Every structure is written in C-alpha cells, then in structure tokens.
Amino acid sequence: MNIQKPEGLLSVVLPTELASSPSSRQLINQDQQDEEASDCPLLTPSPPLIRTDDALESGTIYVSLEGNPVESIPPLENINKEDGLNEFMNIVNSSSKALNDEPSSRDPMVESTTSGSSSDTNGPVCAQLLTQLNTAYQHLAPDAQALFYNQENGGKPPLVGIQLVVPKPPKDYRFMKWNWPLIRKTCFWSLMSVLAGCTALVIGVIATMPKKCDPQVQWWQGSIFYEIFPASFQDSMKTDDGIGDLRGIMMRLDYLKKLGVRGIRLNSIFPATHYPEHFLDIKNLTDLNTNLGTLEDFDKLVKDIHQRNMTLILDLPLHPFVKTLYNENLAIEQPNKTDKAVRERRDFTEDPILHEMVPTTPSSSLQAIREVLSSVSSPLDESQQQALAFNRLNAVTENPVTVAIKIWLQRGVDGFYLKGLKHYVDEESFSSSLSHWKSLLGVERILICHMDALKDAKSNAVRNAILKWMDLVDVTLTVASGTKEIKKQVEDVTKGLLFEKPGYPWVHWSIGGVDSKRVASSISVKNATIAATLLGMMLPGTPSIFYGDEIGIRNCDCEDHKDLAHVHNLAPMYWGMNDDLNQKFASVSVTTWLPEAAKPLETSLMGTISEMASLRFKTPPIYVKAVLKENQVLANCDIRYADDEMIVIERWYPRRNSYVFLANLGNKTLTKDLSFLYYGGHVVVGPTYRLNRDVYFKELIVFPGEAFVIKLDK
C-alpha cells in the first residue's frame, strides 16, 4: 500500500495485510479509542510474546526522505522475530537522522527510547535536552478515509504516519552564565547565619524567662506585720529606766528580720500625761514621747529598718484626740497623679458608686491661703464678712491629722493605722479627707483602718471611699470562742465585701493587740498561742503578730497593779538568755514599769513562726489573697473541718500543690480519720518530730496545742 507523504516527513510503507501472529495483533489490532486518546505513542513494537513460524506476507518497506530510498530492506519474513524487529528499528532510526534540522518533539521519553543508542548523543541527558537539534518524530495512527473505506468492505484500517513538532529551544540559556559556585556559597552561609541567629534568639529567650510565674503583689500584701508597744519591747542600756524605747527596738531588729517580719508597726509613741500607763491620753500627734527617745533616735530607727528591707507603720490615735474632720476640701480640682495611680492599681472602673466621690488635691499652704483671702474685694456686707472670718479661721488652722501625716512622712514613715476612724464616718468631709490623706502618702505608702469603719459606714460614698483609699482593713480574729466560731468569723470576711473585687483592700488579720487580752490568757490551752498565730498566718491577706505572741507570753498577773488592769496585756517582753543579745528586757537592778512577763509554757512549736513566714513568702497558694476565675473573685481559702476543737484550713492555687493547716486548740489528744478530705502529704511546718515526714489522714493523732502545715501530694 502506497501512501502520499508531505515533503520532509518520514514515510513508512507497510503491507496491506499482516500475518495473524500474536505480536502483530498486539501491534496493529489495538482499540481505536486507545489510539486516538494517546498523546504521543511511538512506533515501538514489543517483543513477540509467542514465537511463531508464520511470516508476514511479502511486501516492500520504503523509508523515503527527500526522495532518497532506503538502500537495504530486510526481508519481511523476519519482522516478527527479535532480530528482524531490531533491524526494522535501526532502519527507522537511521532514516530520521536527516531530520535533525527539522522541528522535533522535546519529549525526553521519546529521545531516550528512539535515539538512545545513537552515536550523536554522547553528552549528558540535560545537555541533550537543551542543545540538540529538533527532530520530527513519527507516529502511527489510523487513516480516517481508509478506515471508513475498509470498514465498509470489512477490512482492517491501514497505518499512516503523522508528525509531532515543537519549536526549537535556544542553544544557550542566560542562567547558565551565572556564577553558580559563588551563589551556592552565599546561600549556604546565609542559611547558616539565619540558623545561628534563630538559635541565639531561642537561647536568649530561655535564659531571660522568669524561673517562676508567681502573681505580683505590693510590699504590704501578704507580708508579715509585727505590732510593738514600744514601752514594753526592750529597754536600752542608755536609759535603763524600766521603760522600753526606740534604741531598744533597734537592738532587736535582727531578731525581727530573722522572724520573717516585713512591716514593723509601732503603737502610740506620742506625748501623754502618764506614759505608758495612760498612753492613749495624748497631747499631740507630731512629737515623740521623751521616754522613748529623741527625734534623732527615731530617724536612726527608720534608717536601720529600711536597711534591712523592712518598713515602719505608725498608729495615729484619732479618737478622742481629733474632735472633728474639717478643712480638707478647700480645693476641688481634677484628680491628681496619686488618684490615677490608685485607680490603675485597683479595678474601680465599673463601680457605679464612684460617681458619688469627689477627688480632691492637697490643701494649699497657709501663705497661699492668706494671699487668696487678702485679695478678696471689699466692701462686703456683714454676713459676708462673718463668713470670711470663719473661713479664714479654718484656713489657718489645719487638720491635726494632715499635719501629723506630713511631718512623719518627712521622717520616712511608710504608712499609718488610723485608729478610731469609725467615729468620723458620718461627717460630710470624711470622703474628701480620706482622699487628701492618701494623696499625701502616694501609691507606695499605705493607710490602714479597722473593719468597724466599713461596717458603720451608712452611705455608699463613705463606704466606697474606704474601699478606694484604704490599703488594708484590720480584722480582729477571736480564737477563744472555739473552732466553729473561728470558721464563722473567717467565712464572714472571705465571703463578704472585701472579696467582691480584686482591687479592694487586703485583710489585715490580727490575733492579738493592745485592746484585747493575751491569746495565751484567753484560750483554754495555755501553750496554743503559737498554734493560733500560725492559724492567722495561714489566712489570705496580711497577718499581724502582736509582740510576744510568737513565744506565747501571758498577761501580767500582779496583785499590786490592779489599777493598771487595762494594760496587763502589755507586760514587758520576755527575752530568754539564749537569744542573740543574751540580754533580758532590762537590767536586773531596774524596776520595770510592769512586772516582766513570766516564762512561756513549753511547746513543741517553738521556732515554727519563722518557718511559716519563710513558707508564706515563697508559696503563692498561701500569700495570695484570692483567685480571679471567670471574672469572679474566689478566696483561695476553705475551712474544710471545724469540730471538736480541731480545725482544718486548705489554701489552694491553680496548677500548684495545695497546703493544709491542721491544729488542735483543745485540751485533749485527738485521733481523727479525715481520709474523706485528703489522702496524705508531708509536713513542711510543724514540730521537729513531724517535720519533713509523710502523714496520712486515715489516722491522725494531734496533741493539745499542736499545729502543723501539710503539703498535699496532689
């Protein structure tokens, strides 16, 4: 069968009929749809699957290119044999060499299959793909006309040649002239530099990360305060008059530091008619009682306290010395820096009561007030002159509380306890006076008042002024009423107003004080004072220790001083001969103003106060006030058990171990099964025989007056 060819194409002449050998059927009798769907199937016959002796019918195969016939054609009887097939493919390949100048397909699979054995392709494959000349590849497909004709006659379609052509690529590419060695080196060292920088950044972040993520608190929040009645703490050798003084306190600062105290609170140090027996009968709030020393001694005391990273707080006995609050709202201006800082430190932005408050700035100096008053135009009528005279009188007479705060601030005092503030909550100038005093102190110094002032406040403005300007609210905890009453007192506070918002004042827990009997003299178990003190240190807030309660001293029991029964709880401090100074309260030959306290009862809890202070300082579950969860303030303190004079208090914090305080405030040894509450833990604060040992709640044995703190396993 002869097929007309276009010029420049490879022509293949096949016999009209092929033998029906398996290999020829596989080659020719393919499905028509598969042939049409093929993109570029080359004429590459597969080796015959089964040898057969049947030969193809005789015929001539011509490969014509530019009119030149093929010189040698193998006989057709060998076409189905392996040698004959190879010879046929050699003819096709040799005939296509003349087409190198023609456009060709750049299919690498075709090149590697049809021309892989050519002597012209000695270079690498990538070079052949880029530089070799185009080649016109031949493909066999059914002739449509012949197909139609032969189908009518029942014959098989012949095969015709088609041409696949792609444009010739350029012989050279621009990127081949680039300096690839330099590019590789640059990329490598750039990558190394980036990796080194990332590594250094990660190391720096890890090195600068805080070792612990504990909540931040102010210096007065969660710290241990120590209340001192100066006349009964330590008499120095300089005076040696039987009355404690400021120099004596300086002698004991290292003792307080070792105890874990952060704030030292001094009771009345002001001049009084009969000091110290009637210390509340003061003359003024700006001078120092001569029995305690001089102002230079006070300055030295403040300096020594600050050098030990401790602070000094003074009690200001307002009532009955201050008759009324006045002249604190002379100037009503915009909030000052202190007001803004306090608001930022406390979350008061959503409190509707704040709109009733009128923040004020500090009062003007007397000279400025005189200049303002002298500039008032005249003449005035009689009523105006009387009003001006009244205002002038108030202007030149400043509130004694304001004057006292200014003077003691200049001497380095870090805060004030406003004693008797509840007697002034009904006055009109209460809120403005409180705001003015806080503006004088600033953010870093504190104000303290008793819980009674908050309870007696009738208006929202007064109540909100206390919550806004006070830093600590003192709560006196009575431990002589039993564990059930203790639980009620604590829960009244932790579930009350002070725990409604995180910005409200912290609780200042007082177990004892100048206004109450000694703990050791009020509870049934005489040696349970330290246990009660540890209980106060376990509660959320700022605990306060009254001098001597850390060792369990008792009231003065003296028949000769019945007229001084109101100060029997202020007996001079008992100092054992084994302390650091090896010195008692006063010299043996000196008569003290009250008989020195007797030796405290023996207890297994001696030394546990400092251990508890250390644990509280570094343990967030104990020193924090509450936990903010889902915009709700939760006091992280639960009294889990309070019965039979035993009390169990748990302090918890998210993702931290919980701590449990357990105390027996009764006279009997108690054996309890509290496994329904906890399983076990180990003792971190307590008697020596229990310390750092495991304890299980299945069978607890607690002796009278004993207390310890357990760190739970979970």
XYZ file of C-alpha atoms in Angstrom:
714
model
C 0.000 0.000 0.000
C 1.486 3.386 -1.082
C 0.778 6.494 0.986
C 1.402 10.014 -0.244
C 3.757 11.864 2.095
C 4.353 15.551 2.626
C 7.824 16.780 1.871
C 10.307 16.396 4.752
C 8.392 13.691 6.589
C 9.313 10.131 7.286
C 7.148 7.692 5.351
C 6.591 4.089 6.252
C 5.164 1.605 3.805
C 3.565 -1.474 5.280
C 1.919 -4.440 3.623
C -1.800 -4.307 3.299
C -2.229 -7.354 5.415
C -0.135 -8.755 8.208
C 0.085 -12.264 9.470
C -2.145 -13.026 12.385
C 0.614 -13.703 14.788
C 0.139 -12.703 18.461
C 2.789 -9.989 18.212
C 1.283 -8.471 15.107
C -2.193 -8.496 16.681
C -0.843 -6.721 19.670
C 0.884 -4.177 17.450
C -1.820 -3.482 14.873
C -5.169 -4.619 16.249
C -5.364 -2.051 19.017
C -8.526 -0.467 20.167
C -9.351 2.592 18.111
C -10.234 4.680 21.147
C -6.890 3.949 22.787
C -5.048 5.104 19.641
C -6.996 8.307 19.446
C -6.604 9.009 23.141
C -2.847 8.576 23.063
C -0.845 11.781 23.124
C 2.430 10.579 21.703
C 2.761 6.779 21.412
C 5.804 5.934 19.316
C 6.131 3.063 16.952
C 7.989 0.789 19.322
C 6.832 -2.794 18.832
C 7.086 -5.054 21.832
C 8.940 -8.309 21.529
C 6.650 -11.133 20.498
C 5.132 -12.981 23.407
C 4.993 -16.314 21.497
C 7.364 -17.454 18.809
C 5.658 -18.389 15.573
C 6.923 -19.558 12.227
C 4.295 -17.634 10.347
C 5.875 -14.925 8.277
C 4.413 -11.672 7.149
C 3.218 -11.534 3.649
C 5.781 -10.400 1.227
C 5.981 -6.701 0.689
C 8.386 -3.868 0.471
C 9.020 -1.234 3.160
C 10.267 2.063 1.854
C 11.604 4.799 4.051
C 11.673 7.904 1.936
C 13.258 11.178 2.982
C 13.881 13.980 0.478
C 13.215 11.449 -2.283
C 16.059 9.090 -1.301
C 15.053 5.459 -0.958
C 16.433 3.142 1.640
C 19.219 1.059 0.310
C 18.709 -2.091 2.321
C 15.428 -3.532 3.477
C 15.277 -6.746 5.480
C 13.007 -9.487 4.318
C 9.537 -9.391 5.815
C 9.663 -12.960 6.966
C 11.967 -11.880 9.824
C 9.834 -8.994 11.062
C 8.205 -10.998 13.823
C 11.495 -12.257 15.101
C 13.621 -10.446 17.565
C 16.437 -9.823 15.084
C 14.056 -8.675 12.429
C 12.411 -6.213 14.802
C 15.764 -4.726 15.778
C 16.753 -4.346 12.165
C 13.474 -2.624 11.436
C 14.018 -0.133 14.243
C 17.557 0.568 13.004
C 16.132 1.477 9.641
C 13.700 3.911 11.227
C 16.367 5.475 13.420
C 18.863 5.829 10.601
C 16.264 7.377 8.394
C 15.400 10.009 10.963
C 18.962 11.328 11.217
C 18.415 13.547 8.210
C 15.608 15.277 10.105
C 17.833 16.828 12.730
C 17.370 20.221 11.194
C 13.595 19.898 11.351
C 11.400 20.846 14.343
C 11.010 17.968 16.702
C 9.220 16.918 19.833
C 11.200 17.535 23.017
C 9.738 14.625 24.842
C 12.646 13.150 26.842
C 10.967 9.781 26.946
C 10.886 9.673 23.170
C 14.531 10.674 22.882
C 15.681 8.146 25.365
C 13.690 5.406 23.629
C 14.262 6.090 19.946
C 17.650 7.688 19.840
C 19.328 6.405 22.994
C 21.674 4.213 21.002
C 22.680 6.907 18.525
C 26.307 7.884 18.407
C 25.358 11.571 18.304
C 24.048 11.608 21.927
C 27.218 11.097 23.836
C 26.695 14.022 26.266
C 24.593 14.066 29.462
C 20.815 13.930 29.156
C 20.310 17.527 30.417
C 22.721 18.833 27.737
C 20.896 16.870 25.060
C 17.577 18.336 26.207
C 18.944 21.893 25.963
C 21.285 21.843 22.943
C 20.429 19.133 20.444
C 18.556 19.974 17.267
C 14.870 19.366 16.865
C 13.708 16.069 15.455
C 10.460 15.150 13.765
C 9.112 12.036 15.448
C 6.872 9.645 13.584
C 3.668 8.213 14.934
C 1.280 5.653 13.554
C -2.396 6.395 13.538
C -5.325 5.029 11.514
C -6.083 6.802 8.209
C -9.599 8.133 8.573
C -10.572 7.727 4.922
C -9.038 4.313 4.619
C -10.632 3.360 7.886
C -14.051 4.309 6.566
C -13.446 2.545 3.271
C -12.158 -0.644 4.778
C -14.891 -0.769 7.410
C -17.439 -0.830 4.646
C -15.534 -3.630 2.988
C -14.917 -5.449 6.278
C -11.190 -4.878 6.169
C -8.696 -3.591 8.701
C -7.543 0.027 8.635
C -4.047 0.755 7.365
C -1.487 2.718 9.328
C -0.389 6.194 8.287
C 2.287 8.490 9.605
C 1.657 11.755 11.499
C 4.133 14.397 12.556
C 4.610 15.845 16.094
C 6.575 19.109 16.047
C 7.659 21.544 18.815
C 9.660 24.762 18.432
C 13.400 24.584 18.645
C 14.781 25.899 22.006
C 17.715 28.276 22.088
C 21.160 26.734 22.197
C 22.148 28.722 25.347
C 20.310 29.995 28.483
C 21.126 33.107 30.468
C 21.245 31.380 33.837
C 23.986 29.081 32.561
C 26.400 32.058 32.665
C 25.725 32.811 36.334
C 28.449 32.286 38.952
C 26.905 29.217 40.495
C 29.788 28.396 42.916
C 29.512 31.872 44.433
C 25.726 31.603 44.560
C 25.918 28.265 46.377
C 28.419 29.598 48.927
C 26.353 32.720 49.521
C 23.154 30.741 50.038
C 24.902 28.283 52.358
C 26.436 30.898 54.638
C 23.236 32.959 54.604
C 21.322 29.912 55.770
C 23.917 29.217 58.451
C 23.677 32.830 59.645
C 19.895 32.638 59.868
C 20.080 29.367 61.807
C 22.707 30.796 64.173
C 20.581 33.898 64.761
C 17.469 31.831 65.492
C 19.437 29.627 67.878
C 20.823 32.659 69.712
C 17.331 34.153 69.926
C 15.870 30.976 71.405
C 18.713 30.707 73.917
C 18.255 34.351 74.901
C 14.516 33.929 75.416
C 15.038 30.820 77.538
C 17.784 32.482 79.585
C 15.699 35.593 80.301
C 12.484 33.764 81.135
C 11.476 34.072 84.810
C 12.155 30.964 86.820
C 8.699 31.177 88.375
C 5.452 32.782 87.276
C 4.117 33.853 90.646
C 1.484 36.586 90.915
C 2.867 40.035 91.674
C 1.857 41.732 94.923
C 2.638 45.013 96.653
C 5.069 45.029 99.551
C 2.293 45.147 102.133
C 0.193 42.397 100.518
C 0.800 39.047 102.142
C 3.741 40.272 104.240
C 4.154 39.637 107.965
C 3.493 42.667 110.203
C 4.713 42.866 113.785
C 2.921 45.139 116.241
C 5.052 46.609 119.039
C 4.110 48.536 122.120
C 7.417 50.460 122.416
C 7.388 50.817 126.193
C 7.266 47.033 126.647
C 9.588 45.676 123.969
C 13.180 46.415 125.026
C 14.780 48.871 127.404
C 18.147 50.061 126.152
C 21.180 50.349 128.380
C 21.365 54.089 127.694
C 18.219 54.967 129.631
C 17.765 51.826 131.736
C 14.636 53.272 133.355
C 12.452 50.192 133.059
C 10.573 51.569 130.027
C 11.230 50.314 126.553
C 12.458 52.830 123.979
C 13.418 53.266 120.349
C 17.032 52.303 120.936
C 15.817 49.051 122.418
C 13.828 48.354 119.258
C 16.969 48.988 117.219
C 18.724 46.351 119.304
C 16.119 43.755 118.295
C 15.804 44.466 114.569
C 17.884 41.443 113.637
C 15.550 39.282 115.715
C 12.556 40.632 113.804
C 14.313 40.149 110.475
C 15.087 36.544 111.361
C 11.482 36.048 112.405
C 10.371 36.955 108.868
C 8.797 40.326 109.639
C 8.366 42.788 106.764
C 6.475 45.630 108.441
C 7.039 46.960 111.983
C 4.009 48.709 113.425
C 4.505 50.994 116.423
C 1.646 51.785 118.763
C 1.301 55.200 120.358
C 4.669 56.933 120.550
C 3.233 60.391 121.214
C 3.475 62.504 124.377
C 0.934 61.546 127.037
C 0.241 62.747 130.559
C 1.112 59.443 132.186
C 3.080 57.354 129.752
C 2.968 54.403 129.386
C 0.181 53.639 131.871
C -2.214 56.021 130.090
C -0.689 56.089 126.642
C -3.994 56.999 124.978
C -4.192 60.348 126.745
C -2.023 62.040 124.124
C -1.234 65.738 123.796
C -0.398 65.929 120.093
C 0.373 63.782 117.057
C 3.557 65.453 115.928
C 6.018 64.960 118.811
C 7.780 61.952 120.292
C 7.380 60.868 123.897
C 10.550 61.710 125.779
C 10.547 58.291 127.484
C 11.097 56.673 124.098
C 13.983 58.853 122.955
C 14.578 61.775 120.660
C 13.638 62.538 117.073
C 17.222 61.743 116.125
C 16.690 58.282 117.610
C 13.556 57.971 115.527
C 15.427 58.909 112.355
C 18.099 56.355 113.179
C 15.428 53.695 113.753
C 13.810 54.414 110.381
C 17.172 54.204 108.644
C 18.059 50.884 110.282
C 14.657 49.434 109.413
C 14.950 50.408 105.771
C 18.466 48.997 105.552
C 17.006 45.610 106.475
C 14.349 45.881 103.757
C 11.597 46.383 106.307
C 9.058 49.174 106.700
C 7.693 51.279 109.551
C 3.995 51.936 110.198
C 2.692 54.304 112.874
C -0.595 54.158 114.749
C -2.406 57.513 114.706
C -4.967 57.541 117.561
C -7.575 59.880 116.064
C -10.286 59.375 118.639
C -10.824 61.055 121.045
C -7.949 63.459 120.330
C -9.351 64.689 116.988
C -12.782 66.152 117.637
C -13.879 66.534 114.034
C -12.603 66.443 110.459
C -12.542 69.803 108.691
C -10.766 71.944 106.134
C -9.802 69.047 103.885
C -11.880 70.063 100.857
C -10.688 73.602 100.225
C -9.784 72.991 96.584
C -11.804 70.740 94.321
C -9.816 70.085 91.186
C -9.133 67.347 88.702
C -7.798 64.045 90.013
C -4.073 64.156 90.663
C -1.403 61.583 89.856
C -1.986 59.651 93.054
C -5.684 59.294 92.315
C -4.890 57.986 88.834
C -2.264 55.545 90.098
C -4.619 54.147 92.726
C -7.366 53.692 90.155
C -4.975 51.896 87.823
C -3.828 49.647 90.627
C -7.402 48.875 91.608
C -10.267 47.932 89.333
C -12.863 50.590 90.109
C -13.876 51.471 86.560
C -17.172 49.602 86.694
C -18.228 50.656 90.173
C -21.290 52.935 89.978
C -20.688 54.238 93.488
C -17.634 56.106 92.285
C -19.761 58.831 90.773
C -20.588 59.995 94.263
C -16.910 60.567 95.024
C -15.266 63.980 94.555
C -11.482 63.518 94.477
C -9.533 66.454 95.800
C -5.984 67.707 95.756
C -3.846 68.557 98.765
C -4.692 71.722 100.673
C -2.791 74.869 99.825
C -0.140 76.228 102.085
C -1.033 78.821 104.710
C 0.784 81.562 102.833
C -1.115 80.831 99.645
C -4.396 80.849 101.530
C -3.582 84.197 103.124
C -2.790 85.661 99.716
C -6.076 84.436 98.321
C -8.032 85.757 101.270
C -6.290 89.128 101.185
C -7.180 89.547 97.526
C -10.918 89.457 98.187
C -12.507 92.718 97.103
C -14.354 94.966 99.544
C -16.659 96.292 100.762
C -18.642 93.279 101.998
C -21.838 93.200 103.932
C -21.869 91.974 107.496
C -22.904 88.386 106.717
C -20.190 88.023 104.082
C -17.583 89.399 106.471
C -18.608 86.883 109.131
C -18.407 84.027 106.632
C -14.981 85.199 105.501
C -13.741 85.416 109.054
C -14.977 81.891 109.701
C -13.248 80.566 106.587
C -10.041 82.378 107.485
C -10.091 80.748 110.901
C -10.476 77.326 109.347
C -7.818 78.073 106.765
C -5.065 78.956 109.204
C -5.948 76.003 111.444
C -5.106 72.843 109.512
C -6.403 69.443 110.462
C -4.032 67.860 113.023
C -4.194 64.528 111.183
C -2.994 66.174 107.979
C -0.208 67.964 109.828
C 0.891 64.735 111.557
C 0.941 62.788 108.288
C 3.069 65.435 106.601
C 5.580 65.586 109.455
C 6.046 61.840 109.870
C 6.241 61.300 106.129
C 9.196 63.648 106.061
C 10.890 61.364 108.589
C 10.459 58.296 106.390
C 7.353 56.590 107.784
C 5.840 54.098 105.309
C 2.219 54.053 106.454
C -0.368 54.894 109.094
C -3.014 52.999 111.026
C -5.940 55.399 111.541
C -7.240 54.240 114.925
C -10.851 55.148 115.725
C -11.767 56.130 112.166
C -15.282 54.754 112.623
C -16.188 57.774 114.772
C -15.959 60.107 111.744
C -17.828 58.199 109.037
C -20.918 60.419 109.384
C -19.073 63.659 108.771
C -19.514 65.418 105.472
C -15.808 65.863 104.891
C -14.945 62.213 105.550
C -14.522 61.157 101.923
C -12.542 64.234 100.886
C -10.296 63.959 103.968
C -9.544 60.324 103.215
C -8.744 61.163 99.612
C -6.494 64.016 100.699
C -4.537 61.859 103.146
C -3.973 59.204 100.533
C -2.778 61.827 98.060
C -0.175 62.884 100.610
C 1.091 59.325 101.010
C 1.163 58.385 97.343
C 0.921 54.880 95.967
C 3.840 53.218 97.767
C 2.759 54.164 101.304
C -0.299 52.695 102.944
C -3.321 53.517 105.073
C -4.939 51.035 107.474
C -8.270 51.207 109.270
C -10.383 48.801 111.264
C -13.253 46.778 109.860
C -15.639 48.672 112.158
C -15.309 51.799 109.992
C -16.538 49.864 106.966
C -19.400 48.326 108.938
C -20.522 51.654 110.407
C -20.473 53.481 107.055
C -24.073 54.343 106.193
C -23.682 55.990 102.802
C -22.308 54.456 99.654
C -19.914 57.371 99.215
C -18.260 56.746 102.589
C -18.138 53.007 102.059
C -16.639 53.442 98.639
C -14.077 55.947 99.958
C -12.822 53.339 102.417
C -12.643 50.672 99.731
C -10.823 53.003 97.387
C -8.290 54.805 99.562
C -7.529 52.202 102.225
C -4.876 49.593 101.515
C -5.503 47.279 104.471
C -8.597 46.703 106.589
C -7.869 45.318 110.038
C -9.937 42.324 111.176
C -9.556 41.134 114.767
C -9.900 37.374 114.966
C -11.115 35.971 118.280
C -9.770 32.469 118.807
C -11.080 31.893 122.315
C -14.611 31.051 121.130
C -13.770 27.702 119.566
C -13.109 26.410 116.101
C -16.714 26.716 114.918
C -16.748 30.407 115.773
C -13.376 30.859 114.101
C -14.792 29.333 110.927
C -17.755 31.695 111.028
C -15.542 34.762 111.515
C -13.240 33.826 108.657
C -16.033 32.994 106.216
C -17.864 36.229 107.027
C -14.811 38.043 105.711
C -13.807 35.812 102.793
C -17.396 35.730 101.516
C -18.058 39.382 102.244
C -17.495 42.779 100.685
C -13.681 42.806 100.741
C -13.532 39.845 98.362
C -16.009 41.096 95.787
C -13.380 42.781 93.604
C -9.635 42.206 93.236
C -8.881 45.899 93.754
C -10.456 46.139 97.190
C -8.233 46.426 100.281
C -6.488 43.368 101.631
C -7.345 41.956 105.039
C -5.039 42.724 107.951
C -5.584 39.743 110.306
C -4.943 40.485 113.988
C -4.959 37.701 116.565
C -3.975 39.944 119.462
C -3.406 43.643 120.142
C -3.294 46.439 122.665
C -7.074 46.390 123.004
C -7.520 42.699 123.861
C -6.260 40.129 126.294
C -3.282 37.976 125.520
C -4.098 34.896 123.454
C -2.343 32.644 125.953
C -4.500 34.081 128.734
C -7.793 33.802 126.850
C -7.799 30.274 125.411
C -8.131 27.113 127.426
C -4.892 25.586 126.185
C -2.162 27.821 127.529
C 0.504 26.692 125.108
C -1.700 27.041 121.999
C -0.735 30.666 121.333
C 1.739 29.729 118.620
C -0.855 27.446 117.020
C -3.311 30.354 116.933
C -0.632 32.625 115.468
C 0.108 30.063 112.760
C -3.617 29.955 112.043
C -3.632 33.706 111.378
C -0.627 33.338 109.083
C -2.496 30.695 107.070
C -5.376 33.019 106.151
C -5.484 35.061 102.915
C -4.236 38.594 103.470
C -1.606 40.272 105.630
C -1.197 38.663 109.072
C -0.095 40.682 112.095
C 1.720 39.321 115.142
C 1.425 41.104 118.456
C 4.761 41.229 120.230
C 5.295 38.194 122.460
C 2.644 36.015 120.797
C 5.353 34.296 118.775
C 6.564 32.746 122.048
C 3.249 32.676 123.936
C 3.627 35.207 126.752
C 0.616 35.840 129.021
C -0.982 38.785 130.734
C 0.705 40.367 133.694
C -0.674 38.660 136.783
C 0.241 41.083 139.534
C -1.856 41.932 142.568
C -0.009 45.187 143.177
C -1.108 46.713 139.877
C -4.858 46.166 139.855
C -5.342 49.799 138.942
C -3.493 49.075 135.706
C -5.670 46.155 134.616
C -6.261 47.841 131.233
C -2.578 47.420 130.391
C -1.950 43.970 131.878
C -1.769 42.597 128.355
C 1.188 44.943 127.716
C 3.635 43.178 130.004
C 7.294 43.684 129.097
C 8.644 41.214 126.578
C 10.190 38.006 127.841
C 13.691 37.591 126.460
C 15.384 34.312 127.200
C 19.089 34.167 127.954
C 19.704 32.097 124.835
C 18.811 34.823 122.331
C 21.329 36.650 120.162
C 21.872 39.530 122.605
C 21.864 37.327 125.700
C 20.036 40.145 127.464
C 16.687 40.482 129.204
C 14.188 43.298 128.871
C 16.020 45.444 131.428
C 18.848 45.166 133.900
C 18.269 43.063 136.962
C 18.602 46.058 139.285
C 15.984 48.078 137.369
C 12.327 48.027 138.274
C 10.208 47.780 135.150
C 7.026 49.814 134.744
C 5.120 46.466 134.787
C 6.419 43.126 136.024
C 8.200 41.304 133.234
C 6.242 38.541 131.564
C 6.710 35.094 133.028
C 8.450 32.380 131.126
C 6.079 30.946 128.493
C 4.901 27.385 128.701
C 6.887 24.766 126.862
C 5.609 23.882 123.432
C 6.809 21.815 120.504
C 6.104 24.716 118.130
C 8.988 26.962 119.148
C 10.665 28.280 116.024
C 7.790 27.465 113.684
C 6.821 31.151 113.188
C 9.947 31.852 111.162
C 9.424 28.625 109.207
C 5.863 29.653 108.407
C 6.977 33.144 107.395
C 9.519 31.661 105.007
C 6.950 29.287 103.517
C 4.424 32.087 103.149
C 6.941 34.336 101.407
C 7.653 31.843 98.591
C 4.353 29.942 98.279
C 1.615 31.590 96.151
C -1.216 29.364 97.487
C -0.637 30.907 100.902
C 0.411 34.517 100.362
C -2.094 35.460 97.640
C -5.427 36.900 98.634
C -7.739 35.246 96.109
C -8.023 33.762 92.624
C -9.793 35.511 89.762
C -11.780 32.867 87.886
C -14.271 33.699 85.143
C -14.381 37.341 86.296
C -15.262 36.196 89.791
C -13.056 36.661 92.841
C -12.658 33.434 94.789
C -10.949 33.452 98.151
C -8.495 30.570 97.854
C -9.179 29.537 101.436
C -11.513 26.758 102.538
C -12.141 25.689 106.132
C -12.778 22.010 105.488
C -13.258 20.875 109.064
C -14.042 22.642 112.357
C -15.229 20.375 115.127
C -14.042 19.002 118.471
C -11.586 21.921 118.783
C -9.815 20.764 115.631
C -9.674 22.985 112.585
C -8.505 22.150 109.053
C -7.811 25.022 106.634
C -6.875 24.475 102.995
C -5.121 27.018 100.763
C -5.119 26.244 97.057
C -3.973 27.818 93.829
C -4.375 26.668 90.197
C -1.666 24.272 88.970
C 0.048 24.275 92.370
C 0.107 21.891 95.300
C -2.435 22.679 97.978
C -1.445 23.261 101.593
C -3.461 22.208 104.614
C -3.221 23.685 108.101
C -4.305 21.422 110.936
C -4.467 22.471 114.613
C -5.826 21.136 117.888
C -6.949 24.038 120.076
C -8.381 21.797 122.779
C -7.047 20.129 125.916
C -7.375 16.535 124.686
C -5.367 14.466 122.270
C -7.483 13.913 119.178
C -7.422 10.909 116.873
C -9.278 11.605 113.654
C -9.977 9.878 110.368
C -10.047 12.637 107.738
C -9.488 10.405 104.732
C -12.778 11.664 103.295
C -10.996 15.003 102.812
C -7.464 14.078 101.751
C -5.219 11.088 101.361
C -1.800 12.259 102.517
C 1.179 14.570 102.194
C 4.303 15.605 104.040
C 4.767 18.149 106.820
C 6.555 21.377 105.854
C 5.941 23.371 109.067
C 5.416 21.847 112.474
C 7.064 20.076 115.397
C 10.514 18.676 114.867
C 9.388 15.055 115.103
C 6.870 15.631 112.278
C 8.894 17.932 110.038
C 9.580 16.625 106.505
C 7.782 13.358 107.201
C 4.818 11.840 105.422
C 1.456 11.975 107.100
C -1.779 10.205 106.189
C -5.264 11.383 107.011
C -6.574 7.913 107.646
C -5.479 8.093 111.274
C -4.308 11.464 112.533
C -3.107 11.904 116.099
C -2.819 15.541 117.178
C -1.754 16.566 120.667
C -3.229 19.559 122.566
C -1.983 22.921 121.318
C -0.230 21.325 118.349
C -0.426 22.566 114.766
C 1.360 21.814 111.502
C 1.141 22.546 107.779
C 0.919 19.720 105.248
C 1.797 19.938 101.577
C -0.612 17.629 99.789
C 0.617 15.089 97.275
C -1.764 16.436 94.623
